[in-house]
PDB file of C-alpha atoms in Angstrom:
ATOM      1  CA  MET A   7     -12.669   7.568  33.958  1.00  0.00           C
ATOM      2  CA  GLU A   8     -14.964   6.951  31.020  1.00  0.00           C
ATOM      3  CA  PRO A   9     -16.398  10.007  29.257  1.00  0.00           C
ATOM      4  CA  TYR A  10     -20.132  10.639  29.484  1.00  0.00           C
ATOM      5  CA  GLU A  11     -21.973   9.269  26.462  1.00  0.00           C
ATOM      6  CA  PRO A  12     -25.741   9.710  26.581  1.00  0.00           C
ATOM      7  CA  ASP A  13     -28.347   7.275  25.431  1.00  0.00           C
ATOM      8  CA  LEU A  14     -29.578   8.752  22.156  1.00  0.00           C
ATOM      9  CA  THR A  15     -33.211   8.544  23.250  1.00  0.00           C
ATOM     10  CA  ASP A  16     -32.303  11.101  25.945  1.00  0.00           C
ATOM     11  CA  VAL A  17     -30.844  13.558  23.418  1.00  0.00           C
ATOM     12  CA  PRO A  18     -33.278  15.992  21.786  1.00  0.00           C
ATOM     13  CA  VAL A  19     -32.832  16.556  18.067  1.00  0.00           C
ATOM     14  CA  THR A  20     -32.191  20.235  18.823  1.00  0.00           C
ATOM     15  CA  ALA A  21     -29.006  19.253  20.724  1.00  0.00           C
ATOM     16  CA  VAL A  22     -27.830  17.206  17.738  1.00  0.00           C
ATOM     17  CA  LEU A  23     -28.551  20.071  15.352  1.00  0.00           C
ATOM     18  CA  ALA A  24     -26.824  22.580  17.639  1.00  0.00           C
ATOM     19  CA  ALA A  25     -23.713  20.377  17.743  1.00  0.00           C
ATOM     20  CA  LEU A  26     -23.698  20.148  13.940  1.00  0.00           C
ATOM     21  CA  ALA A  27     -24.182  23.906  13.521  1.00  0.00           C
ATOM     22  CA  ASP A  28     -20.491  24.642  14.139  1.00  0.00           C
ATOM     23  CA  ASP A  29     -18.208  24.437  11.079  1.00  0.00           C
ATOM     24  CA  VAL A  30     -15.332  22.704  12.891  1.00  0.00           C
ATOM     25  CA  ARG A  31     -17.619  20.105  14.448  1.00  0.00           C
ATOM     26  CA  LEU A  32     -19.269  19.514  11.084  1.00  0.00           C
ATOM     27  CA  GLN A  33     -15.823  18.964   9.532  1.00  0.00           C
ATOM     28  CA  MET A  34     -15.027  16.474  12.293  1.00  0.00           C
ATOM     29  CA  VAL A  35     -18.259  14.567  11.685  1.00  0.00           C
ATOM     30  CA  ARG A  36     -17.571  14.508   7.944  1.00  0.00           C
ATOM     31  CA  ALA A  37     -14.050  13.195   8.536  1.00  0.00           C
ATOM     32  CA  LEU A  38     -15.365  10.456  10.822  1.00  0.00           C
ATOM     33  CA  ALA A  39     -18.095   9.544   8.337  1.00  0.00           C
ATOM     34  CA  GLU A  40     -15.502   9.166   5.563  1.00  0.00           C
ATOM     35  CA  GLY A  41     -12.631   7.611   7.496  1.00  0.00           C
ATOM     36  CA  GLY A  42     -14.198   5.737  10.385  1.00  0.00           C
ATOM     37  CA  GLU A  43     -12.644   5.721  13.833  1.00  0.00           C
ATOM     38  CA  ALA A  44      -9.824   8.220  14.332  1.00  0.00           C
ATOM     39  CA  ALA A  45      -7.402   9.198  17.054  1.00  0.00           C
ATOM     40  CA  CYS A  46      -8.581  12.431  18.631  1.00  0.00           C
ATOM     41  CA  GLY A  47      -5.293  14.150  17.855  1.00  0.00           C
ATOM     42  CA  THR A  48      -5.670  13.532  14.125  1.00  0.00           C
ATOM     43  CA  LEU A  49      -8.858  15.590  13.951  1.00  0.00           C
ATOM     44  CA  ASP A  50      -6.880  18.797  13.557  1.00  0.00           C
ATOM     45  CA  PHE A  51      -8.831  21.497  11.765  1.00  0.00           C
ATOM     46  CA  GLY A  52      -6.698  24.506  12.614  1.00  0.00           C
ATOM     47  CA  VAL A  53      -7.843  24.796  16.239  1.00  0.00           C
ATOM     48  CA  SER A  54      -5.917  24.433  19.472  1.00  0.00           C
ATOM     49  CA  LYS A  55      -5.850  21.162  21.392  1.00  0.00           C
ATOM     50  CA  ALA A  56      -8.175  22.625  24.040  1.00  0.00           C
ATOM     51  CA  THR A  57     -10.653  23.811  21.418  1.00  0.00           C
ATOM     52  CA  ARG A  58     -10.511  20.439  19.666  1.00  0.00           C
ATOM     53  CA  SER A  59     -11.241  18.718  22.986  1.00  0.00           C
ATOM     54  CA  HIS A  60     -14.189  21.036  23.547  1.00  0.00           C
ATOM     55  CA  HIS A  61     -15.634  20.277  20.096  1.00  0.00           C
ATOM     56  CA  LEU A  62     -15.225  16.534  20.654  1.00  0.00           C
ATOM     57  CA  LYS A  63     -16.985  16.837  24.020  1.00  0.00           C
ATOM     58  CA  VAL A  64     -19.913  18.686  22.424  1.00  0.00           C
ATOM     59  CA  LEU A  65     -20.224  15.995  19.736  1.00  0.00           C
ATOM     60  CA  ARG A  66     -20.032  13.218  22.330  1.00  0.00           C
ATOM     61  CA  GLU A  67     -22.595  14.814  24.646  1.00  0.00           C
ATOM     62  CA  ALA A  68     -24.946  15.364  21.696  1.00  0.00           C
ATOM     63  CA  GLY A  69     -24.778  11.624  21.050  1.00  0.00           C
ATOM     64  CA  LEU A  70     -23.004  11.921  17.711  1.00  0.00           C
ATOM     65  CA  THR A  71     -19.772  10.152  18.678  1.00  0.00           C
ATOM     66  CA  ARG A  72     -18.355   7.455  20.936  1.00  0.00           C
ATOM     67  CA  THR A  73     -14.913   7.678  22.507  1.00  0.00           C
ATOM     68  CA  ARG A  74     -12.729   4.644  23.179  1.00  0.00           C
ATOM     69  CA  ALA A  75      -9.634   4.692  25.354  1.00  0.00           C
ATOM     70  CA  ALA A  76      -6.591   2.626  24.407  1.00  0.00           C
ATOM     71  CA  GLY A  77      -3.745   3.287  26.800  1.00  0.00           C
ATOM     72  CA  THR A  78      -3.084   7.005  26.745  1.00  0.00           C
ATOM     73  CA  SER A  79      -4.787   7.473  23.387  1.00  0.00           C
ATOM     74  CA  ARG A  80      -8.430   8.271  22.725  1.00  0.00           C
ATOM     75  CA  TYR A  81     -10.240   7.193  19.592  1.00  0.00           C
ATOM     76  CA  VAL A  82     -13.505   8.643  18.402  1.00  0.00           C
ATOM     77  CA  ARG A  83     -16.077   7.259  15.987  1.00  0.00           C
ATOM     78  CA  LEU A  84     -19.400   8.398  14.633  1.00  0.00           C
ATOM     79  CA  ARG A  85     -22.505   6.714  16.048  1.00  0.00           C
ATOM     80  CA  ARG A  86     -23.873   6.502  12.516  1.00  0.00           C
ATOM     81  CA  ASP A  87     -26.098   3.423  12.843  1.00  0.00           C
ATOM     82  CA  GLU A  88     -27.681   4.662  16.051  1.00  0.00           C
ATOM     83  CA  MET A  89     -28.231   8.165  14.644  1.00  0.00           C
ATOM     84  CA  ASP A  90     -29.742   6.777  11.450  1.00  0.00           C
ATOM     85  CA  GLN A  91     -32.133   4.621  13.438  1.00  0.00           C
ATOM     86  CA  LEU A  92     -33.340   7.438  15.688  1.00  0.00           C
ATOM     87  CA  TYR A  93     -33.158  10.320  13.193  1.00  0.00           C
ATOM     88  CA  PRO A  94     -33.411   8.730   9.718  1.00  0.00           C
ATOM     89  CA  GLY A  95     -31.808  10.807   6.974  1.00  0.00           C
ATOM     90  CA  LEU A  96     -30.445  13.504   9.278  1.00  0.00           C
ATOM     91  CA  LEU A  97     -26.761  12.661   8.854  1.00  0.00           C
ATOM     92  CA  ASP A  98     -27.228  12.003   5.137  1.00  0.00           C
ATOM     93  CA  ALA A  99     -28.716  15.479   4.732  1.00  0.00           C
ATOM     94  CA  VAL A 100     -25.928  17.106   6.734  1.00  0.00           C
ATOM     95  CA  LEU A 101     -23.061  15.156   5.193  1.00  0.00           C
ATOM     96  CA  THR A 102     -24.126  15.421   1.547  1.00  0.00           C
ATOM     97  CA  PRO A 103     -22.095  18.182  -0.104  1.00  0.00           C
ATOM     98  CA  ARG A 104     -24.147  21.037  -1.426  1.00  0.00           C
ATOM     99  CA  PRO A 105     -23.653  22.059  -5.034  1.00  0.00           C
ATOM    100  CA  PRO A 106     -21.872  25.397  -5.486  1.00  0.00           C
ATOM    101  CA  ALA A 107     -24.150  28.404  -5.609  1.00  0.00           C
TER     102      ALA A 107
END
């Protein structure tokens, strides 16, 4: 069974922003932006497997990621080009590190 991945034109920007509002999900998006496609299990940010799966589902349903199955493994990647086309500058603004206060 393929996971649900919405067409980005059906995703309101508020859903994208809500998905990015969580620190763990933001770390996942940053890791995918820097490293490209990754096995789901490698996106370990100190949360349980179930919590990691939940965060990946939220990102996928917000249109931020795509999931690819290869055997028993799942690989996730950022939908960067599509996001940049629909919401120009949004990911750049979110992924750019802020200077220390």
